[in-house]
Each structure stands twice: as structure tokens, then as C-alpha cells.
mmCIF file of C-alpha atoms and ligand atoms in Angstrom:
data_model
loop_
_atom_site.group_PDB
_atom_site.id
_atom_site.type_symbol
_atom_site.label_atom_id
_atom_site.label_comp_id
_atom_site.label_asym_id
_atom_site.label_seq_id
_atom_site.Cartn_x
_atom_site.Cartn_y
_atom_site.Cartn_z
ATOM 1 C CA UNK A 204 4.608 2.969 -26.672
ATOM 2 C CA UNK A 205 8.126 3.423 -25.301
ATOM 3 C CA UNK A 206 8.242 2.720 -21.568
ATOM 4 C CA UNK A 207 11.189 3.181 -19.170
ATOM 5 C CA UNK A 208 11.770 1.582 -15.794
ATOM 6 C CA UNK A 209 14.365 3.173 -13.535
ATOM 7 C CA UNK A 210 16.217 2.116 -10.423
ATOM 8 C CA UNK A 211 14.297 3.261 -7.362
ATOM 9 C CA UNK A 212 16.183 5.812 -5.274
ATOM 10 C CA UNK A 213 14.091 6.164 -2.089
ATOM 11 C CA UNK A 214 15.982 4.801 0.961
ATOM 12 C CA UNK A 215 15.040 1.179 1.694
ATOM 13 C CA UNK A 216 13.018 0.823 -1.507
ATOM 14 C CA UNK A 217 13.703 -2.567 -3.103
ATOM 15 C CA UNK A 218 10.678 -2.888 -5.380
ATOM 16 C CA UNK A 219 10.725 -2.332 -9.126
ATOM 17 C CA UNK A 220 7.824 -1.061 -11.246
ATOM 18 C CA UNK A 221 7.895 -3.812 -13.907
ATOM 19 C CA UNK A 222 9.065 -7.418 -13.553
ATOM 20 C CA UNK A 223 10.334 -9.587 -16.457
ATOM 21 C CA UNK A 224 7.041 -11.527 -16.842
ATOM 22 C CA UNK A 225 5.118 -8.311 -17.320
ATOM 23 C CA UNK A 226 7.810 -6.872 -19.622
ATOM 24 C CA UNK A 227 7.357 -9.949 -21.810
ATOM 25 C CA UNK A 228 3.613 -9.331 -22.060
ATOM 26 C CA UNK A 229 4.131 -5.665 -22.909
ATOM 27 C CA UNK A 230 6.810 -6.488 -25.488
ATOM 28 C CA UNK A 231 4.497 -9.046 -27.117
ATOM 29 C CA UNK A 232 1.853 -6.330 -27.378
ATOM 30 C CA UNK A 233 4.359 -4.220 -29.328
ATOM 31 C CA UNK A 234 5.619 -1.871 -26.602
ATOM 32 C CA UNK A 235 9.338 -1.087 -26.313
ATOM 33 C CA UNK A 236 10.712 -1.313 -22.796
ATOM 34 C CA UNK A 237 13.956 0.320 -21.567
ATOM 35 C CA UNK A 238 15.369 -0.737 -18.238
ATOM 36 C CA UNK A 239 18.057 1.107 -16.311
ATOM 37 C CA UNK A 240 20.741 -1.509 -15.540
ATOM 38 C CA UNK A 241 20.277 -3.061 -12.114
ATOM 39 C CA UNK A 242 16.718 -1.714 -11.666
ATOM 40 C CA UNK A 243 15.318 -5.135 -10.741
ATOM 41 C CA UNK A 244 18.243 -6.491 -8.722
ATOM 42 C CA UNK A 245 17.064 -5.401 -5.233
ATOM 43 C CA UNK A 246 13.800 -7.283 -5.930
ATOM 44 C CA UNK A 247 15.630 -10.347 -7.300
ATOM 45 C CA UNK A 248 15.345 -9.783 -11.080
ATOM 46 C CA UNK A 249 18.515 -9.702 -13.189
ATOM 47 C CA UNK A 250 19.228 -7.579 -16.253
ATOM 48 C CA UNK A 251 19.580 -10.819 -18.244
ATOM 49 C CA UNK A 252 15.998 -11.794 -17.316
ATOM 50 C CA UNK A 253 14.710 -8.437 -18.537
ATOM 51 C CA UNK A 254 16.664 -8.805 -21.800
ATOM 52 C CA UNK A 255 15.281 -12.302 -22.299
ATOM 53 C CA UNK A 256 11.792 -10.899 -21.766
ATOM 54 C CA UNK A 257 12.335 -8.456 -24.622
ATOM 55 C CA UNK A 258 13.534 -5.274 -22.873
ATOM 56 C CA UNK A 259 16.637 -3.240 -23.692
ATOM 57 C CA UNK A 260 18.869 -2.721 -20.683
ATOM 58 C CA UNK A 261 20.785 0.581 -20.631
ATOM 59 C CA UNK A 262 23.900 1.245 -18.599
ATOM 60 C CA UNK A 263 22.845 4.766 -17.670
ATOM 61 C CA UNK A 264 19.590 6.381 -16.567
ATOM 62 C CA UNK A 265 19.918 9.039 -19.289
ATOM 63 C CA UNK A 266 20.143 6.354 -22.000
ATOM 64 C CA UNK A 267 17.174 4.448 -20.553
ATOM 65 C CA UNK A 268 15.108 7.642 -20.676
ATOM 66 C CA UNK A 269 15.995 8.683 -24.223
ATOM 67 C CA UNK A 270 12.858 8.998 -26.362
ATOM 68 C CA UNK A 271 10.490 7.376 -23.852
ATOM 69 C CA UNK A 272 6.829 8.362 -23.564
ATOM 70 C CA UNK A 273 5.983 6.737 -20.245
ATOM 71 C CA UNK A 274 8.164 6.269 -17.147
ATOM 72 C CA UNK A 275 6.936 3.722 -14.596
ATOM 73 C CA UNK A 276 8.198 4.011 -11.023
ATOM 74 C CA UNK A 277 7.246 2.654 -7.632
ATOM 75 C CA UNK A 278 7.901 5.712 -5.430
ATOM 76 C CA UNK A 279 7.322 9.336 -6.273
ATOM 77 C CA UNK A 280 10.233 10.989 -8.072
ATOM 78 C CA UNK A 281 12.133 13.908 -6.556
ATOM 79 C CA UNK A 282 12.019 17.269 -8.375
ATOM 80 C CA UNK A 283 15.609 16.594 -9.559
ATOM 81 C CA UNK A 284 14.559 13.210 -11.005
ATOM 82 C CA UNK A 285 11.581 14.841 -12.717
ATOM 83 C CA UNK A 286 14.103 17.156 -14.394
ATOM 84 C CA UNK A 287 15.708 14.128 -16.112
ATOM 85 C CA UNK A 288 12.512 12.864 -17.744
ATOM 86 C CA UNK A 289 11.919 13.738 -21.446
ATOM 87 C CA UNK A 290 9.802 16.838 -22.163
ATOM 88 C CA UNK A 291 6.097 16.095 -22.564
ATOM 89 C CA UNK A 292 6.283 12.488 -21.328
ATOM 90 C CA UNK A 293 4.097 10.759 -18.717
ATOM 91 C CA UNK A 294 5.173 9.545 -15.283
ATOM 92 C CA UNK A 295 3.305 6.870 -13.367
ATOM 93 C CA UNK A 296 4.184 6.370 -9.682
ATOM 94 C CA UNK A 297 2.881 6.264 -6.152
ATOM 95 C CA UNK A 298 2.657 9.728 -4.575
ATOM 96 C CA UNK A 299 3.230 8.940 -0.902
ATOM 97 C CA UNK A 300 1.907 10.957 2.017
ATOM 98 C CA UNK A 301 3.741 14.259 1.371
ATOM 99 C CA UNK A 302 1.714 16.940 -0.478
ATOM 100 C CA UNK A 303 2.131 16.637 -4.249
ATOM 101 C CA UNK A 304 2.120 20.416 -4.791
ATOM 102 C CA UNK A 305 5.881 20.437 -4.209
ATOM 103 C CA UNK A 306 6.355 18.511 -7.471
ATOM 104 C CA UNK A 307 4.213 20.773 -9.658
ATOM 105 C CA UNK A 308 6.866 23.381 -10.628
ATOM 106 C CA UNK A 309 9.255 20.637 -11.828
ATOM 107 C CA UNK A 310 6.423 18.892 -13.728
ATOM 108 C CA UNK A 311 5.305 22.205 -15.289
ATOM 109 C CA UNK A 312 8.860 23.043 -16.381
ATOM 110 C CA UNK A 313 8.914 19.938 -18.607
ATOM 111 C CA UNK A 314 5.205 19.761 -19.551
ATOM 112 C CA UNK A 315 4.944 16.387 -17.859
ATOM 113 C CA UNK A 316 1.860 14.358 -17.056
ATOM 114 C CA UNK A 317 1.944 12.634 -13.643
ATOM 115 C CA UNK A 318 -0.531 9.886 -12.761
ATOM 116 C CA UNK A 319 -0.693 8.953 -9.065
ATOM 117 C CA UNK A 320 -1.235 5.251 -8.521
ATOM 118 C CA UNK A 321 -2.895 5.621 -5.103
ATOM 119 C CA UNK A 322 -5.639 7.648 -6.775
ATOM 120 C CA UNK A 323 -6.985 4.743 -8.849
ATOM 121 C CA UNK A 324 -10.694 4.783 -7.976
ATOM 122 C CA UNK A 325 -11.987 1.830 -5.933
ATOM 123 C CA UNK A 326 -14.361 0.629 -8.660
ATOM 124 C CA UNK A 327 -14.604 -2.931 -9.967
ATOM 125 C CA UNK A 328 -13.267 -1.936 -13.413
ATOM 126 C CA UNK A 329 -10.075 -0.555 -11.834
ATOM 127 C CA UNK A 330 -9.516 -3.302 -9.271
ATOM 128 C CA UNK A 331 -6.577 -4.837 -11.130
ATOM 129 C CA UNK A 332 -4.790 -1.442 -11.212
ATOM 130 C CA UNK A 333 -5.139 -0.909 -7.475
ATOM 131 C CA UNK A 334 -1.663 -0.703 -5.917
ATOM 132 C CA UNK A 335 -3.108 0.250 -2.535
ATOM 133 C CA UNK A 336 -4.765 -3.170 -2.358
ATOM 134 C CA UNK A 337 -1.846 -5.165 -3.750
ATOM 135 C CA UNK A 338 0.709 -3.519 -1.480
ATOM 136 C CA UNK A 339 -1.599 -3.606 1.573
ATOM 137 C CA UNK A 340 -1.940 -7.369 1.094
ATOM 138 C CA UNK A 341 1.836 -7.728 1.401
ATOM 139 C CA UNK A 342 2.013 -5.289 4.333
ATOM 140 C CA UNK A 343 -0.705 -7.129 6.278
ATOM 141 C CA UNK A 344 1.173 -10.404 5.907
ATOM 142 C CA UNK A 345 4.541 -8.914 6.850
ATOM 143 C CA UNK A 346 3.105 -7.072 9.872
ATOM 144 C CA UNK A 347 2.286 -10.421 11.466
ATOM 145 C CA UNK A 348 5.801 -11.729 10.846
ATOM 146 C CA UNK A 349 7.363 -8.559 12.300
ATOM 147 C CA UNK A 350 5.148 -8.740 15.352
ATOM 148 C CA UNK A 351 5.738 -12.466 15.819
ATOM 149 C CA UNK A 352 9.510 -12.024 15.697
ATOM 150 C CA UNK A 353 9.390 -9.376 18.457
ATOM 151 C CA UNK A 354 7.119 -11.442 20.678
ATOM 152 C CA UNK A 355 8.543 -13.529 23.516
ATOM 153 C CA UNK A 356 5.907 -16.164 22.769
ATOM 154 C CA UNK A 357 5.240 -18.605 19.951
ATOM 155 C CA UNK A 358 2.015 -18.016 18.048
ATOM 156 C CA UNK A 359 0.692 -21.609 17.891
ATOM 157 C CA UNK A 360 -0.428 -23.865 20.702
ATOM 158 C CA UNK A 361 2.164 -26.579 21.294
ATOM 159 C CA UNK A 362 1.840 -29.747 23.306
ATOM 160 C CA UNK A 363 5.333 -31.048 24.041
ATOM 161 C CA UNK A 364 7.140 -33.260 26.536
ATOM 162 C CA UNK A 365 8.250 -30.008 28.173
ATOM 163 C CA UNK A 366 4.686 -28.903 28.708
ATOM 164 C CA UNK A 367 1.857 -27.278 26.849
ATOM 165 C CA UNK A 368 2.113 -23.752 25.463
ATOM 166 C CA UNK A 369 -1.043 -21.707 25.053
ATOM 167 C CA UNK A 370 -1.470 -20.004 21.679
ATOM 168 C CA UNK A 371 -0.749 -16.280 21.450
ATOM 169 C CA UNK A 372 -3.718 -13.921 21.185
ATOM 170 C CA UNK A 373 -3.654 -11.517 18.279
ATOM 171 C CA UNK A 374 -5.961 -8.518 17.802
ATOM 172 C CA UNK A 375 -6.276 -6.869 14.381
ATOM 173 C CA UNK A 376 -7.827 -3.399 14.289
ATOM 174 C CA UNK A 377 -9.206 -2.327 10.913
ATOM 175 C CA UNK A 378 -10.281 -5.217 8.696
ATOM 176 C CA UNK A 379 -9.717 -3.793 5.229
ATOM 177 C CA UNK A 380 -7.251 -5.288 2.765
ATOM 178 C CA UNK A 381 -4.203 -5.257 5.108
ATOM 179 C CA UNK A 382 -6.184 -6.237 8.205
ATOM 180 C CA UNK A 383 -7.878 -9.241 6.596
ATOM 181 C CA UNK A 384 -4.520 -10.476 5.297
ATOM 182 C CA UNK A 385 -3.045 -10.041 8.796
ATOM 183 C CA UNK A 386 -5.933 -12.041 10.280
ATOM 184 C CA UNK A 387 -5.473 -14.850 7.738
ATOM 185 C CA UNK A 388 -1.692 -14.950 8.291
ATOM 186 C CA UNK A 389 -1.926 -14.970 12.097
ATOM 187 C CA UNK A 390 -4.535 -17.749 11.916
ATOM 188 C CA UNK A 391 -2.261 -19.847 9.685
ATOM 189 C CA UNK A 392 0.531 -19.418 12.229
ATOM 190 C CA UNK A 393 -1.771 -20.840 14.884
ATOM 191 C CA UNK A 394 -2.674 -17.752 16.916
ATOM 192 C CA UNK A 395 -6.097 -17.122 18.388
ATOM 193 C CA UNK A 396 -7.223 -14.078 16.425
ATOM 194 C CA UNK A 397 -9.786 -11.336 16.956
ATOM 195 C CA UNK A 398 -10.612 -8.446 14.675
ATOM 196 C CA UNK A 399 -12.442 -5.151 14.757
ATOM 197 C CA UNK A 400 -13.683 -2.640 12.189
ATOM 198 C CA UNK A 401 -16.424 -0.040 12.065
ATOM 199 C CA UNK A 402 -17.916 -1.279 8.775
ATOM 200 C CA UNK A 403 -20.586 -3.996 9.105
ATOM 201 C CA UNK A 404 -19.318 -5.740 5.921
ATOM 202 C CA UNK A 405 -15.885 -6.092 7.522
ATOM 203 C CA UNK A 406 -17.433 -7.805 10.550
ATOM 204 C CA UNK A 407 -18.735 -10.583 8.290
ATOM 205 C CA UNK A 408 -15.320 -10.923 6.634
ATOM 206 C CA UNK A 409 -13.539 -11.171 10.004
ATOM 207 C CA UNK A 410 -15.897 -13.958 11.085
ATOM 208 C CA UNK A 411 -15.553 -15.766 7.751
ATOM 209 C CA UNK A 412 -11.769 -16.009 8.298
ATOM 210 C CA UNK A 413 -12.369 -17.873 11.547
ATOM 211 C CA UNK A 414 -11.490 -14.939 13.818
ATOM 212 C CA UNK A 415 -13.798 -13.553 16.462
ATOM 213 C CA UNK A 416 -15.092 -10.003 16.435
ATOM 214 C CA UNK A 417 -14.418 -7.725 19.396
ATOM 215 C CA UNK A 418 -15.506 -4.233 20.264
ATOM 216 C CA UNK A 419 -18.715 -2.279 20.005
ATOM 217 C CA UNK A 420 -21.691 -2.953 17.762
ATOM 218 C CA UNK A 421 -20.880 -1.751 14.268
ATOM 219 C CA UNK A 422 -23.333 0.558 12.595
ATOM 220 C CA UNK A 423 -24.243 0.613 8.896
ATOM 221 C CA UNK A 424 -23.873 4.387 8.814
ATOM 222 C CA UNK A 425 -20.174 4.203 9.805
ATOM 223 C CA UNK A 426 -19.607 3.266 6.178
ATOM 224 C CA UNK A 427 -18.814 6.276 3.978
ATOM 225 C CA UNK A 428 -18.249 6.799 0.270
ATOM 226 C CA UNK A 429 -16.915 3.944 -1.885
ATOM 227 C CA UNK A 430 -17.124 1.296 0.846
ATOM 228 C CA UNK A 431 -14.575 3.099 3.053
ATOM 229 C CA UNK A 432 -15.120 4.023 6.673
ATOM 230 C CA UNK A 433 -16.052 7.632 7.348
ATOM 231 C CA UNK A 434 -14.511 9.772 10.083
ATOM 232 C CA UNK A 435 -16.384 9.037 13.311
ATOM 233 C CA UNK A 436 -17.735 11.835 15.525
ATOM 234 C CA UNK A 437 -15.907 12.468 18.822
ATOM 235 C CA UNK A 438 -18.718 10.627 20.639
ATOM 236 C CA UNK A 439 -18.568 7.610 18.316
ATOM 237 C CA UNK A 440 -14.787 7.513 18.630
ATOM 238 C CA UNK A 441 -14.983 7.580 22.420
ATOM 239 C CA UNK A 442 -17.519 4.709 22.339
ATOM 240 C CA UNK A 443 -15.229 2.671 20.079
ATOM 241 C CA UNK A 444 -12.171 3.363 22.230
ATOM 242 C CA UNK A 445 -13.974 2.433 25.450
ATOM 243 C CA UNK A 446 -15.224 -0.861 24.016
ATOM 244 C CA UNK A 447 -11.798 -1.705 22.635
ATOM 245 C CA UNK A 448 -10.165 -0.743 25.928
ATOM 246 C CA UNK A 449 -11.916 -3.713 27.520
ATOM 247 C CA UNK A 450 -10.621 -6.138 24.844
ATOM 248 C CA UNK A 451 -7.057 -4.888 24.322
ATOM 249 C CA UNK A 452 -5.403 -6.077 27.586
ATOM 250 C CA UNK A 453 -6.089 -9.742 26.799
ATOM 251 C CA UNK A 454 -3.916 -9.708 23.682
ATOM 252 C CA UNK A 455 -0.221 -10.420 23.104
ATOM 253 C CA UNK A 456 0.081 -8.887 19.647
ATOM 254 C CA UNK A 457 -1.997 -5.999 18.311
ATOM 255 C CA UNK A 458 -1.853 -5.109 14.630
ATOM 256 C CA UNK A 459 -3.597 -1.876 13.721
ATOM 257 C CA UNK A 460 -4.468 -0.939 10.142
ATOM 258 C CA UNK A 461 -7.388 1.512 10.462
ATOM 259 C CA UNK A 462 -7.377 4.352 7.948
ATOM 260 C CA UNK A 463 -9.805 6.943 6.671
ATOM 261 C CA UNK A 464 -8.810 8.041 3.132
ATOM 262 C CA UNK A 465 -7.319 11.532 2.974
ATOM 263 C CA UNK A 466 -7.524 11.998 6.765
ATOM 264 C CA UNK A 467 -5.319 11.445 9.769
ATOM 265 C CA UNK A 468 -5.708 7.855 11.010
ATOM 266 C CA UNK A 469 -8.081 7.431 13.994
ATOM 267 C CA UNK A 470 -6.528 6.799 17.419
ATOM 268 C CA UNK A 471 -7.955 3.465 18.570
ATOM 269 C CA UNK A 472 -5.665 2.785 21.519
ATOM 270 C CA UNK A 473 -4.667 5.783 23.621
ATOM 271 C CA UNK A 474 -1.768 5.929 26.097
ATOM 272 C CA UNK A 475 -3.998 4.468 28.851
ATOM 273 C CA UNK A 476 -4.864 1.560 26.550
ATOM 274 C CA UNK A 477 -1.189 0.870 25.787
ATOM 275 C CA UNK A 478 -0.515 0.830 29.536
ATOM 276 C CA UNK A 479 -3.068 -1.993 29.973
ATOM 277 C CA UNK A 480 -1.029 -4.343 27.741
ATOM 278 C CA UNK A 481 1.311 -6.725 29.548
ATOM 279 C CA UNK A 482 5.048 -5.957 29.287
ATOM 280 C CA UNK A 483 6.436 -8.001 26.398
ATOM 281 C CA UNK A 484 3.316 -7.457 24.306
ATOM 282 C CA UNK A 485 3.848 -6.089 20.814
ATOM 283 C CA UNK A 486 1.942 -3.514 18.783
ATOM 284 C CA UNK A 487 2.465 -3.113 15.037
ATOM 285 C CA UNK A 488 0.874 0.150 13.923
ATOM 286 C CA UNK A 489 0.548 0.046 10.135
ATOM 287 C CA UNK A 490 -1.136 3.454 10.206
ATOM 288 C CA UNK A 491 1.917 5.141 11.808
ATOM 289 C CA UNK A 492 2.765 7.054 8.615
ATOM 290 C CA UNK A 493 -0.650 8.747 8.577
ATOM 291 C CA UNK A 494 -0.654 9.648 12.277
ATOM 292 C CA UNK A 495 -1.044 6.224 13.887
ATOM 293 C CA UNK A 496 -3.855 4.214 15.488
ATOM 294 C CA UNK A 497 -1.886 3.803 18.702
ATOM 295 C CA UNK A 498 -0.777 6.711 20.855
ATOM 296 C CA UNK A 499 3.013 6.816 21.067
ATOM 297 C CA UNK A 500 3.765 4.918 17.854
ATOM 298 C CA UNK A 501 6.335 6.626 15.618
ATOM 299 C CA UNK A 502 6.571 6.232 11.850
ATOM 300 C CA UNK A 503 9.605 4.148 10.920
ATOM 301 C CA UNK A 504 10.608 3.542 14.543
ATOM 302 C CA UNK A 505 10.566 0.910 17.255
ATOM 303 C CA UNK A 506 9.681 2.372 20.627
ATOM 304 C CA UNK A 507 9.188 0.636 23.974
ATOM 305 C CA UNK A 508 6.432 2.044 26.167
ATOM 306 C CA UNK A 509 6.220 0.513 29.645
ATOM 307 C CA UNK A 510 7.700 -2.750 28.353
ATOM 308 C CA UNK A 511 5.370 -2.866 25.325
ATOM 309 C CA UNK A 512 7.190 -2.878 21.977
ATOM 310 C CA UNK A 513 5.457 -0.516 19.537
ATOM 311 C CA UNK A 514 6.521 -0.728 15.894
ATOM 312 C CA UNK A 515 5.513 1.876 13.313
ATOM 313 C CA UNK A 516 6.750 0.366 10.038
ATOM 314 C CA UNK A 517 6.454 2.383 6.826
ATOM 315 C CA UNK A 518 6.368 1.035 3.267
ATOM 316 C CA UNK A 519 6.342 -2.487 4.640
ATOM 317 C CA UNK A 520 5.604 -3.975 1.212
ATOM 318 C CA UNK A 521 9.112 -2.883 0.139
ATOM 319 C CA UNK A 522 10.524 -5.479 2.548
ATOM 320 C CA UNK A 523 8.953 -8.306 0.498
ATOM 321 C CA UNK A 524 10.126 -6.873 -2.820
ATOM 322 C CA UNK A 525 9.789 -9.824 -5.182
ATOM 323 C CA UNK A 526 6.126 -10.557 -4.683
ATOM 324 C CA UNK A 527 5.277 -6.910 -3.983
ATOM 325 C CA UNK A 528 6.892 -5.949 -7.331
ATOM 326 C CA UNK A 529 5.136 -8.807 -9.109
ATOM 327 C CA UNK A 530 1.748 -7.520 -7.968
ATOM 328 C CA UNK A 531 2.709 -3.882 -8.516
ATOM 329 C CA UNK A 532 3.818 -4.683 -12.078
ATOM 330 C CA UNK A 533 0.496 -6.404 -12.818
ATOM 331 C CA UNK A 534 -1.257 -3.243 -11.620
ATOM 332 C CA UNK A 535 0.947 -1.138 -13.943
ATOM 333 C CA UNK A 536 0.322 -3.550 -16.843
ATOM 334 C CA UNK A 537 -3.440 -3.093 -16.565
ATOM 335 C CA UNK A 538 -2.982 0.662 -16.365
ATOM 336 C CA UNK A 539 -0.753 0.691 -19.479
ATOM 337 C CA UNK A 540 -3.406 -1.352 -21.315
ATOM 338 C CA UNK A 541 -5.997 1.189 -20.162
ATOM 339 C CA UNK A 542 -3.865 4.077 -21.470
ATOM 340 C CA UNK A 543 -3.116 2.426 -24.848
ATOM 341 C CA UNK A 544 -4.963 2.916 -28.100
ATOM 342 C CA UNK A 545 -5.696 -0.200 -30.229
ATOM 343 C CA UNK A 546 -2.451 0.552 -32.082
ATOM 344 C CA UNK A 547 -0.505 0.641 -28.801
ATOM 345 C CA UNK A 548 0.016 4.410 -28.663
ATOM 346 C CA UNK A 549 -0.205 6.323 -25.370
ATOM 347 C CA UNK A 550 -3.467 8.254 -25.003
ATOM 348 C CA UNK A 551 -4.233 10.266 -21.887
ATOM 349 C CA UNK A 552 -7.960 11.001 -21.843
ATOM 350 C CA UNK A 553 -8.577 13.531 -19.056
ATOM 351 C CA UNK A 554 -12.312 12.787 -19.209
ATOM 352 C CA UNK A 555 -11.908 9.056 -18.560
ATOM 353 C CA UNK A 556 -13.080 8.245 -15.008
ATOM 354 C CA UNK A 557 -9.930 6.356 -13.979
ATOM 355 C CA UNK A 558 -7.377 8.625 -15.677
ATOM 356 C CA UNK A 559 -9.111 11.775 -14.425
ATOM 357 C CA UNK A 560 -8.929 10.581 -10.810
ATOM 358 C CA UNK A 561 -5.200 9.845 -11.141
ATOM 359 C CA UNK A 562 -4.033 13.049 -12.838
ATOM 360 C CA UNK A 563 -1.724 15.268 -10.783
ATOM 361 C CA UNK A 564 -0.661 17.232 -13.865
ATOM 362 C CA UNK A 565 -1.615 16.964 -17.521
ATOM 363 C CA UNK A 566 1.145 18.288 -19.806
ATOM 364 C CA UNK A 567 2.509 20.264 -16.861
ATOM 365 C CA UNK A 568 -0.831 21.802 -15.828
ATOM 366 C CA UNK A 569 -2.838 20.889 -12.738
ATOM 367 C CA UNK A 570 -6.338 19.918 -13.962
ATOM 368 C CA UNK A 571 -8.805 22.501 -12.696
ATOM 369 C CA UNK A 572 -5.902 24.842 -12.016
ATOM 370 C CA UNK A 573 -5.163 24.002 -8.370
ATOM 371 C CA UNK A 574 -2.921 21.446 -6.658
ATOM 372 C CA UNK A 575 -4.636 18.636 -4.800
HETATM 373 P P1 NAD B 130 -8.270 1.595 4.390
HETATM 374 O O1 NAD B 130 -6.814 1.269 4.278
HETATM 375 O O2 NAD B 130 -8.726 2.974 4.068
HETATM 376 O O3 NAD B 130 -8.715 1.291 5.929
HETATM 377 C C1 NAD B 130 -8.455 0.065 6.548
HETATM 378 C C2 NAD B 130 -9.646 -0.349 7.403
HETATM 379 O O4 NAD B 130 -9.743 0.517 8.533
HETATM 380 C C3 NAD B 130 -10.992 -0.262 6.688
HETATM 381 O O5 NAD B 130 -11.593 -1.530 6.667
HETATM 382 C C4 NAD B 130 -11.790 0.748 7.519
HETATM 383 O O6 NAD B 130 -13.169 0.421 7.599
HETATM 384 C C5 NAD B 130 -11.117 0.610 8.872
HETATM 385 N N1 NAD B 130 -11.360 1.732 9.793
HETATM 386 C C6 NAD B 130 -11.434 3.058 9.537
HETATM 387 N N2 NAD B 130 -11.696 3.751 10.653
HETATM 388 C C7 NAD B 130 -11.809 2.853 11.667
HETATM 389 C C8 NAD B 130 -12.060 2.944 13.063
HETATM 390 N N3 NAD B 130 -12.277 4.126 13.656
HETATM 391 N N4 NAD B 130 -12.096 1.803 13.795
HETATM 392 C C9 NAD B 130 -11.879 0.591 13.200
HETATM 393 N N5 NAD B 130 -11.628 0.428 11.892
HETATM 394 C C10 NAD B 130 -11.600 1.550 11.136
HETATM 395 O O7 NAD B 130 -9.170 0.603 3.583
HETATM 396 P P2 NAD B 130 -8.814 -0.514 2.504
HETATM 397 O O8 NAD B 130 -8.314 -1.698 3.222
HETATM 398 O O9 NAD B 130 -7.935 0.052 1.469
HETATM 399 O O10 NAD B 130 -10.238 -0.815 1.862
HETATM 400 C C11 NAD B 130 -11.436 -0.647 2.562
HETATM 401 C C12 NAD B 130 -12.652 -0.989 1.704
HETATM 402 O O11 NAD B 130 -12.487 -0.734 0.321
HETATM 403 C C13 NAD B 130 -13.039 -2.429 1.795
HETATM 404 O O12 NAD B 130 -14.440 -2.456 1.798
HETATM 405 C C14 NAD B 130 -12.555 -3.034 0.541
HETATM 406 O O13 NAD B 130 -13.244 -4.203 0.187
HETATM 407 C C15 NAD B 130 -12.824 -1.918 -0.403
HETATM 408 N N6 NAD B 130 -11.972 -2.021 -1.596
HETATM 409 C C16 NAD B 130 -12.553 -1.984 -2.836
HETATM 410 C C17 NAD B 130 -11.759 -2.077 -3.977
HETATM 411 C C18 NAD B 130 -12.354 -2.033 -5.347
HETATM 412 O O14 NAD B 130 -13.530 -2.238 -5.517
HETATM 413 N N7 NAD B 130 -11.542 -1.750 -6.351
HETATM 414 C C19 NAD B 130 -10.397 -2.214 -3.856
HETATM 415 C C20 NAD B 130 -9.835 -2.254 -2.559
HETATM 416 C C21 NAD B 130 -10.645 -2.139 -1.447
#
């Protein structure tokens, strides 16, 4: 199969869809890889490394796209970029939070197939294709570093000739992939860490990382489809917020990661809760892009509310582009293997469980006839 990798164009995006190691594995399997010159540079990979791995590097995007069957990208393409892709080919990318319907006319005009990487089902067989998990791992780690660098305190306990410093107290809300990584990172940096989630399984995982569990009793029926949390009723949400309200003021750094797939993120700390934090405390709201877990957080912005710094970072994994790209590329590799016949040709099977879940368009048509 002929695969192209292009330079990412979204502002601040430094990741690349395939890294040289993965290109080498694809080339060995008989695939031909075209790279737009400079595509890997923001993530730390040179054109020479791609060439050594067996790719052809092309000076222009148009040349890189000539005759390709599959285009791998990190971020969703714009309608104009879709217009550059060869007729009838397949695009693989993340879709982001904006509705995908806006892309359908451009995809239809060129009979393109678009597979959305966030739609990979959370089943064991598809685990190694799961970009949500790989990128959330990076984001959870980086959230702790961002928070720590804003904080007027050190995270670890220090006993020095100039006195003893107490360790900082970190609270992580939502203990999924990003939250558990944040807990592990904050623990390694020496903070005293607590976590909270509504799923009983997450409680066990928080405790197993050496953090304590705060908040209300978790109930088995808070767990919805596929191991995710479900949306809580207004009464359940109020109970959760009240219990957290008692725990929040004792913390220096709060990292919130709670999400409900396809829905607005739940508010876990309201304005009153933010006001109970001491000035100089820091909140990192990783859910800011989907509405936020903390009242007042703004996607992509740093705001100060009553002396509390509230960060709402978006696409945080893009700020650790080398390792984020390495994991992303491994996810794409497994997907390409899944989409390949024994002879290495591209085969999109709309009845396959994984492919079906990912399809935005198949040869320009929305499966089932409506946009999702
Ligand atoms: P996510 O990003 O959707 O949510 C993050 C966390 O927020 C979750 O743990 C969720 O329970 C929690 N949350 C939701 N509402 C909350 C609330 N009101 N209060 C507190 N916490 C709340 O989830 P994720 O991190 O992508 O994954 C969650 C689950 O999916 C985990 O069980 C994980 O092990 C599982 N998973 C499975 C696979 C797989 O099998 N392929 C891959 C990745 C994740």
C-alpha cells in the first residue's frame, strides 16, 4: 500500500503521524511510504532518518500525495487540505471536538474514506490502535509538570539546613488513563496525592498507585457502557460535588480529567469550590476543551480566579511531540496492519467491528446516510 505522511498544519501541533522506526517496519512489510519534507522535524525526526528507514521524502505536499492510497495525519484535515488528497483514497486522522459534518462535502467531492482515530472501540483487540489512551498518557504526565511549574511550592518534602518543607498536596479528579498517569507522575515527584473517580474499578487503581481516595462512596452502577462512566443524575452530581467540596480546599494542585464520552464534561468544582482553594493554588483542567470540570476554566487559556491559577490546556500531548508521536505512530501501524490484506493491499471492510466504528465516510458517503 502507498502511504503518505504530511506536515501537520494545526497551530501548535508538533506531532507527526509516523516516526522513522515505524516507517522501517512498514517498508519491510512491503508498503511504500512518502513523507512531505520536514514533516517530522517539529517532533525531532529528520528527513534523513525517514530516508534511512526506507521512505521517500518529497519536497512538496503535492508530490508526496501523488498516487497514494492512504494518508496518515495526526489532526483532522481542513476542507481545503481534503481537496488535495487523491480521488478515492483513505484518510486516517483524529477528528477533534468540532462536528465532523463540516468535512463531509469535501470528502464526498473526492470519494474519500475518512477513518476517525478517536472512534477506535475500547475493546482488547483494538487496544494497540487506541490514540485516546496513548495521547492521554502523555497529557496526564504533562499536566503535572505544567501545574508544578505554576505552583509557588515544591512538590516533594525536603529536609534542609534552611528548614523542612512539607510536600505539596495534589488532587486528581477522574482516574482514567490521563488521571492515573497524573497520579503516578505526581507521586514520583514526591507530592502527597489523592484521587477520585465515580467508577469502583478506578478506586482500586488509585489505591494501587499509592494515592489515597477522596470523595463520596463510589457506586457500581455509575459505570456505563464499555467501562466508561455514565452521566450522573443531577442528584448524584450534587452528592459528588458536595463530598469533593470538603476535600478540595486542602490541596495545592488539582488536576481534573473527568470525561463522559460524547457528552459535555461534568462540573466537579463549581465557582464556590474554586473560591475555597488558597491563593497560589493551581488547577489544571484537562477537560477544558469539552466544557471543563472546573467552573471558570477556559480552553487554551490561563486564568486567575481569586488568586488561584486555572489552566485549561488543549492538545497537551502535542507539547511532548517525540514520545507522543512515537506512541501515535505505533497506533497507526497496528491500524494499517488491520486494514491490510495478506498481500499488503488496502482493504476497507465496512462490516469489520473496528473499521465500522471509525468510518466517517466510505468512498465519500456517510455510512447509514447521516453525519455523526
Ligand atoms: P475518559 O477520558 O472518558 O474519562 C476519564 C475518567 O473520568 C474516567 O475514569 C471516568 O470514570 C471519570 N469520570 C467521568 N465522570 C466523572 C465524574 N462525574 N466524577 C469523577 N470522575 C468521572 O476515560 P478514559 O481514561 O479514556 O478511559 C476510561 C475507562 O476505559 C477505563 O476503565 C479504562 O481502563 C478503559 N479503557 C479501555 C481500553 C481498552 O480496552 N481498549 C482502552 C482505554 C481505556
